[in-house]
XYZ file of N, CA and C in Angstrom:
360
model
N 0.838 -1.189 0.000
C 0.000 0.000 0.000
C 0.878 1.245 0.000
N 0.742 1.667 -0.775
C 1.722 3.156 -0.865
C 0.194 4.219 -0.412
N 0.927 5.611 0.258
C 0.536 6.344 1.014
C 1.187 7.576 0.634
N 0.026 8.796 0.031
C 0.286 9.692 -0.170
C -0.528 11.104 0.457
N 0.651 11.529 0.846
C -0.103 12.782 1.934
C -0.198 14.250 1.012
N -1.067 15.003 1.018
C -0.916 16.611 0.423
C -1.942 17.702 1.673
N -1.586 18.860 0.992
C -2.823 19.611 1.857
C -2.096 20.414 2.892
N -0.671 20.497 3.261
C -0.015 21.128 4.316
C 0.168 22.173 3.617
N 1.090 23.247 4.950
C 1.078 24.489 4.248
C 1.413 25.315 5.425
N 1.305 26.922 5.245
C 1.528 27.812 6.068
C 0.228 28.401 6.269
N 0.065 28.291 7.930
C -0.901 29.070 8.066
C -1.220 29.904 9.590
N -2.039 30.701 9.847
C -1.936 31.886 10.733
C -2.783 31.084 12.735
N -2.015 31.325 13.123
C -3.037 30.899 14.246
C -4.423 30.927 14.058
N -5.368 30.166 14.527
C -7.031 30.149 14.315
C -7.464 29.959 13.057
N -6.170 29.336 12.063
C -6.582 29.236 10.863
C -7.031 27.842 10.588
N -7.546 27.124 9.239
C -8.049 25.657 9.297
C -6.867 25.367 7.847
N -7.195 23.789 8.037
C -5.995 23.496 6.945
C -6.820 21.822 6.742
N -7.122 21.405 5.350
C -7.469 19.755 5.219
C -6.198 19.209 4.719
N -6.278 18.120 5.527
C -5.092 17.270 4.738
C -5.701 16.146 4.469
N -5.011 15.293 2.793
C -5.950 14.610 2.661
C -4.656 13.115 2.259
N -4.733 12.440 2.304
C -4.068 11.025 2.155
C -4.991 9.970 1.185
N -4.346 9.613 0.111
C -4.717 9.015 -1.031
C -4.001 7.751 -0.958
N -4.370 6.829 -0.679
C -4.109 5.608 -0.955
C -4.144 4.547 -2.120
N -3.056 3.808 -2.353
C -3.116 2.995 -3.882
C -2.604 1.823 -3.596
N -2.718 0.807 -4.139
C -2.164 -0.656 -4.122
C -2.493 -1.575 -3.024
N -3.983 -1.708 -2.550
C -4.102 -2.114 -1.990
C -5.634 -1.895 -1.515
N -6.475 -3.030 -0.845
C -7.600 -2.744 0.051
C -7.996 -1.956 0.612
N -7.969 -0.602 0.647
C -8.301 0.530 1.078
C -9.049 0.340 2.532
N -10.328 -0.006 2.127
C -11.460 -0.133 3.128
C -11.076 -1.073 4.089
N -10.157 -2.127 3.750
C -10.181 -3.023 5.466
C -8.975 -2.454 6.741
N -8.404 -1.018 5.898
C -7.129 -0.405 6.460
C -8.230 0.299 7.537
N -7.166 0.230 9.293
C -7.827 1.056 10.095
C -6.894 2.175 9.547
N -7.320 3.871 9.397
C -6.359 4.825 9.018
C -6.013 5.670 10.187
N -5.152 6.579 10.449
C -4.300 7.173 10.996
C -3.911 8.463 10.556
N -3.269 9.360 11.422
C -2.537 10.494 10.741
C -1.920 10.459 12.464
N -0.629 11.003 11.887
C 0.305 11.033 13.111
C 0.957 12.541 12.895
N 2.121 12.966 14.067
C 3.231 14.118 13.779
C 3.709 13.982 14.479
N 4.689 14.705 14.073
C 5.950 14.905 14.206
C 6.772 16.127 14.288
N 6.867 16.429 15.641
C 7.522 18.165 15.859
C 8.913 18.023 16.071
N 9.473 19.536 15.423
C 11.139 19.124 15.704
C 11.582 18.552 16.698
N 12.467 17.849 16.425
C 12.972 17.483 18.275
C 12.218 16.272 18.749
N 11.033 16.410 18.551
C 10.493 15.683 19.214
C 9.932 13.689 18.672
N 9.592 13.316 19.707
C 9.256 11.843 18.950
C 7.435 11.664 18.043
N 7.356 11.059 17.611
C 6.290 10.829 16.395
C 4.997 10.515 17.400
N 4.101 11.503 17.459
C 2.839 11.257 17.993
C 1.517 10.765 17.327
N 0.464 10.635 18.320
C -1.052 9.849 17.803
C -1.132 11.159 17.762
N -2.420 11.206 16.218
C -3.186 12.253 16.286
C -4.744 11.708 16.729
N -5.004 11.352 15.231
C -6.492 10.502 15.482
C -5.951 9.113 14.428
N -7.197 8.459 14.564
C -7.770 7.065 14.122
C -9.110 7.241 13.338
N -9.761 6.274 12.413
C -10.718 5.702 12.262
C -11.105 4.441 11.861
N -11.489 3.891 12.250
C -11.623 2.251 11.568
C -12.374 2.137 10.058
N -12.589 0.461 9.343
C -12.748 0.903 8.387
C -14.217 1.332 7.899
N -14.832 1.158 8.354
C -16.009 2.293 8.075
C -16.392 3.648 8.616
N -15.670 4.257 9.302
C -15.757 5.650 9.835
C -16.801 5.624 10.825
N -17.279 4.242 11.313
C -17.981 4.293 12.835
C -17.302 4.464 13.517
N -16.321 4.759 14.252
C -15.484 4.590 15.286
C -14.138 5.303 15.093
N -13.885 6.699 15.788
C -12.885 7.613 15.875
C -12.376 7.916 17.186
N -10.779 8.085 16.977
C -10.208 8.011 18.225
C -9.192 9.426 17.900
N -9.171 10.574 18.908
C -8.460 11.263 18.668
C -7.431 11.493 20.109
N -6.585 12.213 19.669
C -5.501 12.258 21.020
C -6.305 13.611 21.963
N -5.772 13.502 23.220
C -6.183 14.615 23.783
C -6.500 16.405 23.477
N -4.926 16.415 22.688
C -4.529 17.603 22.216
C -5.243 17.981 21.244
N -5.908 17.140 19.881
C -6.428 17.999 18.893
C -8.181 17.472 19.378
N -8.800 17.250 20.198
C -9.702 16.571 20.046
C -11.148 17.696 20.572
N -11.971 18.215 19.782
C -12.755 18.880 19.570
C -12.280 20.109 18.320
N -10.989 19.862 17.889
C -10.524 20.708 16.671
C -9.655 20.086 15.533
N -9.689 18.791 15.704
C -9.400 18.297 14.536
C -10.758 17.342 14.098
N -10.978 16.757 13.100
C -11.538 15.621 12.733
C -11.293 14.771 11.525
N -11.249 13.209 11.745
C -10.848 12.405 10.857
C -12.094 11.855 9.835
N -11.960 11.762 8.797
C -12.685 11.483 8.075
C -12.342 10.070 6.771
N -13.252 9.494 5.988
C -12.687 8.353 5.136
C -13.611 8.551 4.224
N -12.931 8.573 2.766
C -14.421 8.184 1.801
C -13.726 6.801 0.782
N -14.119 6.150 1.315
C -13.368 4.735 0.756
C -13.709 4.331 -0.731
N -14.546 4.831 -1.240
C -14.523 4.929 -2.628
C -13.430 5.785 -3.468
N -13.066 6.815 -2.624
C -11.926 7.402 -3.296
C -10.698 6.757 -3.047
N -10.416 6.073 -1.743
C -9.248 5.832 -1.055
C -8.745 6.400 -0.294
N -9.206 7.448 0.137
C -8.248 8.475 0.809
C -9.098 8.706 1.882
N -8.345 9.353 2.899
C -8.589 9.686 4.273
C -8.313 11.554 4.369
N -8.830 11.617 5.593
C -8.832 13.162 5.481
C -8.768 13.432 7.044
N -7.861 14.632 7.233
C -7.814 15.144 8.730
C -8.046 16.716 8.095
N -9.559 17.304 8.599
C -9.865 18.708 9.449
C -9.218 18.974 10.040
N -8.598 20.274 10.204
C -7.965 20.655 11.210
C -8.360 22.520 11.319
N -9.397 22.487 12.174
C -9.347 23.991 12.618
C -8.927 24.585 14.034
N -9.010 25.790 13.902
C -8.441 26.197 15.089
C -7.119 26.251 15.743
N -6.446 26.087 14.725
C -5.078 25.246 14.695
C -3.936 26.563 15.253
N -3.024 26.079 16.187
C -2.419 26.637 17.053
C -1.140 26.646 16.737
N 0.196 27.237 17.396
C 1.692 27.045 17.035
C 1.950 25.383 17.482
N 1.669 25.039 17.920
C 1.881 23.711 18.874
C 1.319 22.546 17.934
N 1.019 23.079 16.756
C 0.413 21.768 15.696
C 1.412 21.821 14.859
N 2.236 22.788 14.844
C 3.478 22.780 14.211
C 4.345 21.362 13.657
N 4.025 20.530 12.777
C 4.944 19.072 12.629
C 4.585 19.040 11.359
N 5.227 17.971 10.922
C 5.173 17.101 9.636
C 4.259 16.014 10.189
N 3.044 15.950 9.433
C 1.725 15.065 9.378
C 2.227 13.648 8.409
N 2.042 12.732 9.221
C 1.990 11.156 8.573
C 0.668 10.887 8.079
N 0.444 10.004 7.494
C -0.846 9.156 6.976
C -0.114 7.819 7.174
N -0.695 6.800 8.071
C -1.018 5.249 8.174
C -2.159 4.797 7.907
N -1.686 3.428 7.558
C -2.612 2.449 7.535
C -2.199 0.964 8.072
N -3.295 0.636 8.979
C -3.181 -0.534 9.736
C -3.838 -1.626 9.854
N -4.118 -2.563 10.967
C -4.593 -3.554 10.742
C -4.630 -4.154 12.535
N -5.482 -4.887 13.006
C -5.920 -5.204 14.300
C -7.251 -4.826 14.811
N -7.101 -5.071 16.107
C -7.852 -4.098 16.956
C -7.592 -2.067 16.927
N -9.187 -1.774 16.961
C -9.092 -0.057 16.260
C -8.520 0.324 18.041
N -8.783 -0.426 19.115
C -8.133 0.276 20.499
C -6.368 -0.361 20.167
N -5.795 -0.905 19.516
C -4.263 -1.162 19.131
C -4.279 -1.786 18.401
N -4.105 -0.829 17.305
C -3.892 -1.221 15.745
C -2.367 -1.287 15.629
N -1.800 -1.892 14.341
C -0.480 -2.400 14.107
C -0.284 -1.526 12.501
N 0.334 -0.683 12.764
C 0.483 0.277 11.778
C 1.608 0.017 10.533
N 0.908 -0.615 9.555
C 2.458 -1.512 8.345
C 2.607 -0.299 7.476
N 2.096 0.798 7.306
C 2.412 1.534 5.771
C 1.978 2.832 6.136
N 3.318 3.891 5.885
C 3.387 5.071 6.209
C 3.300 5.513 5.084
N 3.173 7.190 5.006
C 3.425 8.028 3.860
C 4.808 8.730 4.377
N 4.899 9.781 3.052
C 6.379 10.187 3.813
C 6.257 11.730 4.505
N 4.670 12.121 4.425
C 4.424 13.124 5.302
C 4.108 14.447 4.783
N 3.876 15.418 5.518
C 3.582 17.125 4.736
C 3.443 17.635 5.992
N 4.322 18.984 5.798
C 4.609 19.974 7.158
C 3.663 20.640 6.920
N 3.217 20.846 8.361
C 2.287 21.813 8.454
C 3.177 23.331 9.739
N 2.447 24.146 9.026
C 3.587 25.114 9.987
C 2.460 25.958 10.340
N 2.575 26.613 11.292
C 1.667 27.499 12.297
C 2.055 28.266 12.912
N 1.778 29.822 12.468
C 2.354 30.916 12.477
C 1.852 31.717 13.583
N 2.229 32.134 14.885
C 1.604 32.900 15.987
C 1.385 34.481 15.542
């Protein structure tokens, strides 16, 4: 499954930004999906989750009432909302796709990411 991320960019505190992840070579729909980051310095965090029908979303503490994950599995691709967005969202955004249980999924196929930068 190759994994392709777009949609990052520069943008102003309180501003919104979609990022969207396109998926190819592979089963789309039985992938639980993901989006992760990654701030300088720092180690690779959860953002959110959704399993494969978009019943069931899991987001991390930090973005959770201002981000949202989304799937339209006919296209392949996954999508993270992101409004309200602060200096502290500041990273390079992953797209995964996994497989397990949606409370610990086993994450086989990354993208190679898109910075998002957030300007105070």
């Amino acid at each position: 499954v190759q994994l392709v991320e777009s949609g990052g960019g520069l943008v102003q505190a309180g501003g919104s930004l979609r990022l969207t992840c396109l998926a190819s070579g592979g089963t789309f729909s039985v992938y639980i999906m993901a989006w992760f980051r990654q701030a300088p310095g720092k180690e690779r965090e959860f953002v959110a989750a959704i399993n494969w029908n978009g019943a069931s979303k899991y987001y991390s503490d930090s973005v959770k009432g201002r981000f949202t994950i989304s799937r339209d599995n006919a296209k392949n691709t996954v999508y993270l909302q992101m409004n309200s967005l602060k200096p502290e969202d500041t990273a390079v955004y992953y797209c995964a796709a996994g497989g397990g249980a949606i409370t610990a999924p086993v994450y086989d196929y990354w993208g190679q990411g898109t910075q998002v930068t957030v300007s105070s």
